[in-house]
Short mmCIF file of C-alpha atoms in Angstrom, two decimals:
data_model
loop_
_atom_site.label_atom_id
_atom_site.label_comp_id
_atom_site.label_asym_id
_atom_site.label_seq_id
_atom_site.Cartn_x
_atom_site.Cartn_y
_atom_site.Cartn_z
CA LEU A 627 -2.56 3.23 43.17
CA SER A 628 -3.83 6.67 42.33
CA ASP A 629 -6.68 8.19 44.30
CA MET A 630 -9.07 6.65 41.81
CA ALA A 631 -7.47 3.22 41.87
CA ALA A 632 -6.83 3.23 45.61
CA SER A 633 -10.55 3.64 46.28
CA GLY A 634 -11.17 0.45 44.31
CA ALA A 635 -13.07 2.27 41.58
CA CYS A 636 -11.02 0.67 38.80
CA LEU A 637 -10.67 -2.82 40.30
CA PRO A 638 -13.52 -4.46 38.30
CA GLN A 639 -12.14 -3.02 35.06
CA ILE A 640 -8.61 -4.16 35.86
CA ILE A 641 -9.90 -7.67 36.62
CA HIS A 642 -11.76 -7.65 33.30
CA GLU A 643 -8.59 -6.66 31.48
CA LEU A 644 -6.80 -9.63 33.06
CA ASN A 645 -9.69 -12.02 32.39
CA SER A 646 -9.66 -11.35 28.65
CA PRO A 647 -6.15 -12.73 27.98
CA LEU A 648 -6.72 -15.51 30.53
CA SER A 649 -9.84 -16.59 28.61
CA SER A 650 -7.80 -16.58 25.41
CA ILE A 651 -5.16 -18.81 27.00
CA ARG A 652 -7.84 -21.20 28.29
CA ALA A 653 -9.51 -21.48 24.87
CA ASN A 654 -6.23 -21.96 23.01
CA ALA A 655 -5.10 -24.61 25.50
CA ALA A 656 -8.36 -26.55 25.09
CA ASN A 657 -8.07 -26.40 21.29
CA SER A 658 -4.47 -27.59 21.50
CA VAL A 659 -5.43 -30.64 23.57
CA HIS A 660 -8.08 -31.58 20.98
CA ALA A 661 -5.69 -31.00 18.06
CA LEU A 662 -2.94 -33.13 19.62
CA ALA A 663 -5.32 -36.02 20.27
CA SER A 664 -6.46 -35.96 16.65
CA LEU A 665 -2.91 -35.63 15.31
CA ARG A 666 -1.68 -38.64 17.25
CA GLN A 667 -4.24 -40.86 15.55
CA ASP A 668 -3.66 -39.35 12.11
CA PHE A 669 0.10 -39.83 12.28
CA GLN A 670 -0.33 -43.43 13.37
CA ASP A 671 -2.88 -44.31 10.69
CA ILE A 672 -2.24 -42.11 7.68
CA PHE A 673 1.29 -40.71 7.58
CA PRO A 674 3.04 -44.09 7.08
CA GLN A 675 0.90 -44.63 3.97
CA LEU A 676 2.07 -41.43 2.25
CA THR A 677 4.88 -41.51 -0.28
CA SER A 678 8.01 -39.49 0.37
CA GLU A 679 6.77 -36.93 -2.19
CA GLN A 680 3.43 -36.64 -0.40
CA GLN A 681 5.12 -36.27 2.99
CA ALA A 682 7.29 -33.46 1.64
CA LEU A 683 4.20 -31.75 0.18
CA PHE A 684 2.39 -32.17 3.49
CA TRP A 685 5.10 -30.32 5.43
CA ALA A 686 5.32 -27.66 2.71
CA MET A 687 1.56 -27.12 3.08
CA VAL A 688 1.89 -26.86 6.86
CA GLU A 689 4.68 -24.32 6.46
CA ARG A 690 2.45 -22.21 4.19
CA ALA A 691 -0.33 -22.38 6.76
CA TRP A 692 2.04 -21.21 9.51
CA GLN A 693 2.80 -18.09 7.50
CA TYR A 694 -0.88 -17.11 7.33
CA ALA A 695 -1.57 -13.84 9.16
CA HIS A 696 -5.38 -14.23 9.46
CA HIS A 697 -6.08 -10.90 7.78
CA LEU A 698 -9.15 -11.99 5.79
CA SER A 699 -12.71 -11.15 6.76
CA THR A 700 -15.43 -13.83 6.78
CA SER A 701 -16.92 -12.50 3.54
CA GLU A 702 -13.48 -12.52 1.88
CA GLU A 703 -12.92 -16.12 2.98
CA ARG A 704 -16.30 -17.16 1.54
CA LYS A 705 -15.50 -15.50 -1.79
CA LEU A 706 -12.09 -17.19 -1.95
CA SER A 707 -13.61 -20.55 -1.00
CA ARG A 708 -16.11 -20.39 -3.87
CA ALA A 709 -13.37 -19.48 -6.36
CA LEU A 710 -11.08 -22.23 -5.06
CA GLU A 711 -13.91 -24.78 -5.15
CA THR A 712 -14.39 -24.06 -8.84
CA GLU A 713 -10.65 -24.48 -9.47
CA LEU A 714 -10.54 -27.77 -7.53
CA GLU A 715 -13.44 -29.11 -9.54
CA THR A 716 -11.44 -28.54 -12.73
CA TYR A 717 -8.73 -30.73 -11.16
CA HIS A 718 -11.37 -33.38 -10.32
CA VAL A 719 -10.73 -33.16 -6.57
CA ASN A 720 -13.37 -34.97 -4.53
CA ASN A 721 -15.37 -33.00 -1.93
CA ALA A 722 -14.15 -29.79 -3.54
CA GLU A 723 -16.31 -27.54 -1.37
CA GLU A 724 -15.04 -28.97 1.94
CA VAL A 725 -11.43 -29.09 0.71
CA ALA A 726 -11.63 -25.47 -0.48
CA GLU A 727 -13.00 -24.26 2.86
CA THR A 728 -10.26 -26.03 4.83
CA LEU A 729 -7.49 -24.72 2.58
CA VAL A 730 -8.78 -21.13 2.75
CA GLU A 731 -9.04 -21.33 6.54
CA MET A 732 -5.33 -22.19 6.50
CA GLY A 733 -4.60 -19.26 4.17
CA ILE A 734 -3.87 -21.51 1.18
CA TYR A 735 -5.84 -20.35 -1.85
CA GLU A 736 -3.17 -19.74 -4.50
CA ASP A 737 -0.69 -22.00 -6.32
CA ILE A 738 -2.78 -25.10 -5.61
CA ALA A 739 -1.45 -27.31 -8.43
CA PRO A 740 1.67 -28.49 -6.52
CA LEU A 741 -0.61 -29.89 -3.80
CA LEU A 742 -2.64 -32.10 -6.14
CA PRO A 743 -0.79 -35.34 -5.22
CA LEU A 744 -2.15 -34.80 -1.69
CA LEU A 745 -5.59 -33.61 -2.75
CA HIS A 746 -6.08 -36.66 -5.00
CA SER A 747 -5.11 -39.05 -2.22
CA PRO A 748 -7.90 -41.26 -0.84
CA HIS A 749 -6.85 -39.94 2.57
CA CYS A 750 -7.18 -36.28 1.52
CA GLY A 751 -9.70 -35.40 4.23
CA ARG A 752 -7.56 -36.66 7.10
CA ILE A 753 -4.40 -35.23 5.54
CA LEU A 754 -5.97 -31.77 5.43
CA GLN A 755 -7.33 -32.17 8.96
CA ALA A 756 -3.86 -33.06 10.24
CA ALA A 757 -2.38 -30.01 8.49
CA TYR A 758 -5.19 -27.85 9.90
CA ASN A 759 -4.56 -29.17 13.42
CA LEU A 760 -0.83 -28.42 13.14
CA ALA A 761 -1.67 -24.92 11.94
CA SER A 762 -4.12 -24.52 14.84
CA LEU A 763 -1.40 -25.48 17.31
CA HIS A 764 0.85 -22.83 15.80
CA TYR A 765 -1.85 -20.15 15.88
CA GLY A 766 -2.84 -21.15 19.41
CA THR A 767 0.72 -20.96 20.69
CA ARG A 768 1.09 -17.54 19.10
CA GLY A 769 -2.16 -16.45 20.74
CA ILE A 770 -0.98 -17.69 24.14
CA HIS A 771 2.26 -15.72 23.80
CA THR A 772 0.28 -12.58 22.93
CA ALA A 773 -2.03 -13.08 25.91
CA LEU A 774 0.89 -13.67 28.28
CA ASP A 775 2.58 -10.51 27.04
CA ARG A 776 -0.64 -8.62 27.77
CA ILE A 777 -0.86 -10.07 31.28
CA SER A 778 2.80 -9.29 31.98
CA HIS A 779 2.28 -5.72 30.84
CA LEU A 780 -0.80 -5.29 33.01
CA ILE A 781 0.90 -6.75 36.07
CA ALA A 782 3.99 -4.58 35.57
CA THR A 783 1.77 -1.53 35.27
CA LEU A 784 -0.25 -2.44 38.34
CA LYS A 785 2.94 -2.96 40.34
CA GLN A 786 4.02 0.54 39.40
CA LEU A 787 0.68 1.96 40.42
CA VAL A 788 0.11 -0.11 43.56
CA PHE A 789 3.44 0.75 45.13
CA SER A 790 3.48 4.37 44.04
CA ALA A 791 2.11 5.71 47.31
CA SER A 792 4.57 3.89 49.54
CA VAL A 793 7.63 4.76 47.44
CA ALA A 794 6.58 8.17 46.19
CA GLU A 795 9.74 9.85 47.48
CA ASN A 796 12.16 7.20 46.19
CA ARG A 797 14.50 8.22 43.38
CA SER A 798 15.74 5.89 40.68
CA ASP A 799 16.55 5.80 36.98
CA ALA A 800 13.40 5.30 34.90
CA ALA A 801 12.30 5.51 31.28
CA ILE A 802 9.84 8.29 30.53
CA SER A 803 7.83 6.01 28.25
CA ASP A 804 7.26 3.43 31.02
CA GLY A 805 5.38 5.93 33.17
CA ILE A 806 3.28 7.18 30.25
CA GLU A 807 2.40 3.61 29.29
CA ALA A 808 1.38 2.89 32.91
CA ALA A 809 -1.06 5.79 32.79
CA PHE A 810 -2.43 4.70 29.41
CA THR A 811 -2.95 1.14 30.66
CA LEU A 812 -4.97 2.36 33.62
CA TYR A 813 -7.22 4.57 31.49
CA HIS A 814 -7.61 1.82 28.92
CA ALA A 815 -8.79 -0.54 31.68
CA LEU A 816 -11.27 2.11 32.77
CA LYS A 817 -12.61 2.28 29.18
CA LEU A 818 -11.83 6.00 29.06
CA THR A 819 -9.97 5.76 25.75
CA LYS A 820 -12.46 3.61 23.79
CA ASN A 821 -13.53 6.42 21.42
CA ILE A 822 -10.08 7.94 21.10
CA GLN A 823 -7.49 7.29 18.43
CA ILE A 824 -4.14 7.27 20.21
CA ALA A 825 -0.80 8.00 18.53
CA LYS A 826 2.38 7.46 20.53
CA GLN A 827 5.91 8.27 19.41
CA TYR A 828 8.78 7.62 21.80
CA ASP A 829 12.15 8.62 20.42
CA PRO A 830 15.16 6.70 21.78
CA LEU A 831 15.73 8.24 25.20
CA PRO A 832 18.03 7.46 28.12
CA ALA A 833 16.59 6.54 31.50
CA ILE A 834 16.64 9.58 33.77
CA PRO A 835 17.06 9.95 37.55
CA CYS A 836 13.66 10.87 38.91
CA GLN A 837 10.84 9.96 41.27
CA PRO A 838 8.98 7.50 38.98
CA ALA A 839 5.81 7.39 41.09
CA LYS A 840 5.40 11.15 41.00
CA LEU A 841 6.05 11.22 37.26
CA ILE A 842 3.34 8.62 36.73
CA GLN A 843 0.95 10.92 38.59
CA VAL A 844 1.95 13.77 36.27
CA TRP A 845 1.23 11.68 33.15
CA LYS A 846 -2.06 10.49 34.60
CA ASN A 847 -3.17 14.05 35.28
CA LEU A 848 -2.14 15.33 31.85
CA LEU A 849 -3.68 12.41 29.96
CA ARG A 850 -6.88 12.58 32.01
CA ASN A 851 -7.17 16.29 31.22
CA ALA A 852 -6.77 15.51 27.52
CA ILE A 853 -9.34 12.71 27.70
CA ASP A 854 -11.84 14.88 29.59
CA ALA A 855 -11.40 17.68 27.05
CA MET A 856 -12.89 15.40 24.38
CA GLU A 857 -16.02 14.91 26.52
CA GLY A 858 -16.52 11.27 25.55
CA LYS A 859 -16.63 12.04 21.84
CA THR A 860 -14.51 10.53 19.10
CA GLY A 861 -11.14 12.25 19.01
CA THR A 862 -7.38 11.94 18.81
CA LEU A 863 -4.71 12.02 21.48
CA ALA A 864 -1.02 12.16 20.55
CA VAL A 865 2.05 11.80 22.74
CA HIS A 866 5.57 12.52 21.56
CA ALA A 867 8.64 12.16 23.77
CA ALA A 868 11.93 13.42 22.37
CA GLN A 869 15.30 14.78 23.42
CA GLN A 870 16.12 18.39 22.62
CA GLN A 871 19.74 19.15 23.46
CA ASP A 872 20.10 18.34 27.18
CA GLU A 873 16.36 18.19 27.89
CA ILE A 874 13.61 15.62 27.37
CA VAL A 875 10.41 17.14 26.01
CA VAL A 876 7.03 15.40 26.20
CA ALA A 877 4.28 16.88 24.03
CA ILE A 878 0.67 15.81 24.62
CA THR A 879 -1.96 17.08 22.19
CA ASP A 880 -5.65 16.31 21.83
CA SER A 881 -8.61 17.27 19.70
CA GLY A 882 -10.66 18.54 22.65
CA HIS A 883 -12.06 21.99 23.24
CA GLY A 884 -8.84 23.33 24.75
CA ILE A 885 -8.27 25.58 27.75
CA PRO A 886 -10.43 28.71 27.82
CA PRO A 887 -8.26 31.76 27.07
CA GLU A 888 -9.38 33.54 30.24
CA ILE A 889 -7.65 30.98 32.47
CA HIS A 890 -4.42 30.51 30.47
CA SER A 891 -2.48 32.59 32.98
CA ARG A 892 -3.70 30.43 35.89
CA VAL A 893 -2.94 26.98 34.47
CA PHE A 894 -0.06 26.30 36.86
CA GLU A 895 -1.75 27.60 39.97
CA PRO A 896 -2.27 24.98 42.73
#
């Protein structure tokens, strides 16, 4: 680790960063167990009683739910639920309010008419619950994948940082962006970037022979300088890595106060 990380100063924050995706995995796993138990009973009791048309509509409804991106706010969902409830009442659907809420939670609030053979079924409530549980399994699995990707990224970054001191002199081919991302991950864990809007642009670049550990230290120093220049205020930090002829150029800009003109000539002094 860096001098800061080696002293253990960032360990609680790093642990917190790992705990967040682990908590997500735990919650999604628990929800999946509940959904599967409910689905088993529903498929035993209800599905055999559906006509072939109703079964086809059921799977079409599930497919629509799987496409839902969960982009609606709570207030938007409430507004859509009220509008859908009114529409369902015109179709004489029982328990229109509850049905509307379930459908909107699955992202289904348009083109409702084709689903009426299901919604008029005496088993409508359990049919919708089964569809909702299948959608929940899909969302939960997607959430677990996202959390695992986050954990993998954190562990890969920590491995780079932890072993940097012992292999500082080793040379190998490395991607410039990997080292920059390692530095960003550390500062994100330390909550140093919470007020900063970050823009990153990595052009396609070849891996270069270098000392990766020392490059990570360079990116950490440059990014920390940029972060400190904003003095904890809201700001922007942009990184652009690109190839110019036979060189790779990394530009780091921030909205901080900048370097005082009187020390410009001494920037590269030890």
